[in-house]
Short mmCIF file of C-alpha atoms in Angstrom, two decimals:
data_model
loop_
_atom_site.label_atom_id
_atom_site.label_comp_id
_atom_site.label_asym_id
_atom_site.label_seq_id
_atom_site.Cartn_x
_atom_site.Cartn_y
_atom_site.Cartn_z
CA UNK A 84 -7.97 11.18 -11.06
CA UNK A 85 -5.00 12.10 -13.76
CA UNK A 86 -4.84 10.35 -16.80
CA UNK A 87 -1.54 8.48 -15.15
CA UNK A 88 -3.66 7.08 -12.77
CA UNK A 89 -2.35 9.26 -9.65
CA UNK A 90 -4.84 11.40 -7.49
CA UNK A 91 -3.97 15.01 -6.82
CA UNK A 92 -3.50 14.57 -3.42
CA UNK A 93 -0.40 12.20 -4.13
CA UNK A 94 2.61 12.95 -1.79
CA UNK A 95 6.09 11.94 -2.97
CA UNK A 96 7.54 8.93 -0.66
CA UNK A 97 11.54 8.47 0.04
CA UNK A 98 12.94 5.36 1.47
CA UNK A 99 15.35 6.18 4.27
CA UNK A 100 17.84 3.86 5.38
CA UNK A 101 19.43 3.43 8.86
CA UNK A 102 23.27 2.60 9.19
CA UNK A 103 22.42 -1.25 9.80
CA UNK A 104 20.78 -0.96 6.37
CA UNK A 105 17.12 -1.47 7.21
CA UNK A 106 14.74 0.77 5.48
CA UNK A 107 11.36 2.60 6.11
CA UNK A 108 9.21 3.96 3.44
CA UNK A 109 7.76 7.54 4.07
CA UNK A 110 5.95 10.45 2.90
CA UNK A 111 8.06 13.69 2.23
CA UNK A 112 6.16 16.08 4.58
CA UNK A 113 8.79 19.13 4.36
CA UNK A 114 12.33 19.85 2.50
CA UNK A 115 14.24 21.96 4.65
CA UNK A 116 17.99 22.96 3.19
CA UNK A 117 20.86 23.33 6.19
CA UNK A 118 24.44 23.45 5.61
CA UNK A 119 24.51 22.81 2.10
CA UNK A 120 22.49 19.17 2.35
CA UNK A 121 19.01 18.64 1.73
CA UNK A 122 17.20 17.46 5.01
CA UNK A 123 13.64 16.19 4.90
CA UNK A 124 10.89 15.38 7.69
CA UNK A 125 8.91 12.56 6.98
CA UNK A 126 6.16 10.35 8.09
CA UNK A 127 6.20 6.28 8.04
CA UNK A 128 3.75 5.24 5.11
CA UNK A 129 2.99 2.14 7.70
CA UNK A 130 1.81 2.73 11.16
CA UNK A 131 4.30 3.06 13.74
CA UNK A 132 4.27 0.97 17.06
CA UNK A 133 5.95 0.69 20.11
CA UNK A 134 6.54 -2.24 22.59
CA UNK A 135 5.70 -1.95 25.94
CA UNK A 136 5.81 -4.06 28.91
CA UNK A 137 2.57 -4.67 30.95
CA UNK A 138 2.71 -4.68 34.71
CA UNK A 139 -0.13 -5.68 36.65
CA UNK A 140 -0.10 -2.99 39.42
CA UNK A 141 1.66 -0.11 37.28
CA UNK A 142 1.79 2.13 34.05
CA UNK A 143 3.16 0.17 30.73
CA UNK A 144 6.74 0.39 30.38
CA UNK A 145 8.14 1.38 27.06
CA UNK A 146 10.89 -0.72 25.74
CA UNK A 147 12.90 1.71 24.02
CA UNK A 148 15.51 -0.60 22.00
CA UNK A 149 14.38 -4.04 20.39
CA UNK A 150 16.69 -6.19 18.46
CA UNK A 151 14.84 -7.31 15.11
CA UNK A 152 15.45 -10.91 15.95
CA UNK A 153 13.98 -10.61 19.70
CA UNK A 154 11.82 -13.64 20.12
CA UNK A 155 8.91 -11.10 21.58
CA UNK A 156 8.58 -9.76 18.05
CA UNK A 157 7.94 -13.32 16.80
CA UNK A 158 5.14 -13.77 19.19
CA UNK A 159 3.86 -10.50 18.63
CA UNK A 160 3.96 -11.40 14.35
CA UNK A 161 1.38 -14.29 15.00
CA UNK A 162 -0.77 -12.11 17.17
CA UNK A 163 -1.06 -9.90 14.57
CA UNK A 164 -1.39 -12.01 11.61
CA UNK A 165 -4.58 -13.25 13.20
CA UNK A 166 -5.71 -9.31 12.79
CA UNK A 167 -4.45 -9.42 9.14
CA UNK A 168 -1.66 -7.06 10.10
CA UNK A 169 2.35 -7.72 9.25
CA UNK A 170 4.80 -6.51 12.07
CA UNK A 171 7.63 -4.82 10.05
CA UNK A 172 11.26 -4.54 11.49
CA UNK A 173 11.77 -1.14 9.79
CA UNK A 174 14.38 1.71 10.01
CA UNK A 175 14.02 3.95 13.42
CA UNK A 176 10.58 2.09 14.51
CA UNK A 177 8.23 -0.94 14.17
CA UNK A 178 5.47 -0.79 12.19
CA UNK A 179 2.36 -2.80 11.30
CA UNK A 180 1.00 -2.99 7.89
CA UNK A 181 -2.66 -3.54 6.84
CA UNK A 182 -5.77 -2.08 7.23
CA UNK A 183 -6.15 -0.66 10.78
CA UNK A 184 -9.38 0.64 12.42
CA UNK A 185 -9.13 4.32 12.95
CA UNK A 186 -9.01 4.89 16.79
CA UNK A 187 -12.31 6.65 18.01
CA UNK A 188 -11.66 10.15 19.65
CA UNK A 189 -14.28 9.86 21.96
CA UNK A 190 -12.54 7.02 23.34
CA UNK A 191 -9.35 8.62 23.42
CA UNK A 192 -10.26 11.54 25.32
CA UNK A 193 -10.63 9.45 28.28
CA UNK A 194 -6.91 8.32 28.02
CA UNK A 195 -5.32 11.41 28.54
CA UNK A 196 -3.38 11.72 32.06
CA UNK A 197 -1.81 14.82 31.32
CA UNK A 198 -0.79 17.00 28.27
CA UNK A 199 3.17 16.45 28.88
CA UNK A 200 2.91 12.83 28.23
CA UNK A 201 2.44 11.08 24.62
CA UNK A 202 -0.75 9.26 24.34
CA UNK A 203 -0.97 5.82 23.13
CA UNK A 204 -3.57 3.51 21.55
CA UNK A 205 -3.18 -0.21 21.90
CA UNK A 206 -3.31 -2.07 19.24
CA UNK A 207 -2.70 -5.74 20.79
CA UNK A 208 -1.68 -7.14 23.71
CA UNK A 209 0.31 -10.69 24.26
CA UNK A 210 2.19 -12.75 26.64
CA UNK A 211 5.71 -13.97 25.97
CA UNK A 212 7.86 -15.71 28.45
CA UNK A 213 5.30 -15.29 31.40
CA UNK A 214 5.63 -11.25 30.80
CA UNK A 215 2.65 -9.51 29.10
CA UNK A 216 3.59 -7.04 26.41
CA UNK A 217 1.54 -4.64 24.51
CA UNK A 218 2.17 -2.98 20.84
CA UNK A 219 0.80 0.58 21.03
CA UNK A 220 0.00 3.09 18.16
CA UNK A 221 1.58 6.43 19.29
CA UNK A 222 -1.21 9.00 18.52
CA UNK A 223 0.99 12.31 18.26
CA UNK A 224 2.48 12.34 14.67
CA UNK A 225 5.67 10.28 14.19
CA UNK A 226 8.52 12.06 12.41
CA UNK A 227 11.75 11.01 10.80
CA UNK A 228 14.64 13.27 10.05
CA UNK A 229 16.82 12.28 7.33
CA UNK A 230 18.95 13.79 4.73
CA UNK A 231 19.01 13.27 0.92
CA UNK A 232 21.78 11.54 -0.56
CA UNK A 233 21.13 11.97 -4.31
CA UNK A 234 17.85 10.29 -4.67
CA UNK A 235 18.46 7.92 -1.35
CA UNK A 236 17.15 9.59 2.02
CA UNK A 237 19.89 8.30 5.01
CA UNK A 238 18.51 8.12 8.60
CA UNK A 239 19.81 11.57 10.77
CA UNK A 240 21.17 9.65 14.22
CA UNK A 241 23.62 10.78 16.64
CA UNK A 242 25.41 14.05 16.95
CA UNK A 243 23.91 15.09 13.57
CA UNK A 244 20.26 14.67 14.75
CA UNK A 245 21.45 16.68 18.11
CA UNK A 246 22.98 19.48 15.80
CA UNK A 247 20.46 19.82 12.96
CA UNK A 248 17.19 19.18 14.82
CA UNK A 249 16.63 22.55 17.01
CA UNK A 250 17.50 24.44 13.70
CA UNK A 251 14.72 22.58 11.87
CA UNK A 252 12.34 22.60 14.36
CA UNK A 253 13.40 26.63 14.15
CA UNK A 254 12.54 26.61 10.19
CA UNK A 255 9.26 24.79 10.87
CA UNK A 256 8.27 27.23 12.89
CA UNK A 257 9.31 30.00 11.02
CA UNK A 258 7.27 28.42 7.88
CA UNK A 259 4.23 28.17 10.11
CA UNK A 260 4.36 31.80 10.91
CA UNK A 261 4.29 32.58 7.26
CA UNK A 262 1.55 30.39 6.28
#
């Protein structure tokens, strides 16, 4: 530890805002200058989660868009509180704050159906309106792309994301090739 109380591994954090004013606190992973702007690749400080509808006879169905006032999320709040966790309705994704157990790598190996599909670990399941739902943690890294605007970060969405995302990936691949 240094005299200021920081550890040598401290990673800078950035607060990202989306168009609706929601925020997400993230770690700064990469800074990528493009077209006179500084774009940043970020990872959420809290654990990202995805909401799935669970069916008895099929695969869980990902619910892509969830309104922050959705009654299902109120039920999820109560279930998570039983585990000393808090559901955060943040920009980009839902997140969970609190102490989570690390996934057991031995348990995860059996869950991988094929390399093309994303893998998730079930955090909690619950019933809402006679329908079963689950909050799952994505096991693949969850990255957020933002554009720095002064000291603030603005979420890159829509056409701007479509335009810069391939260029950011190319820049990262080039950097990895040099490492």
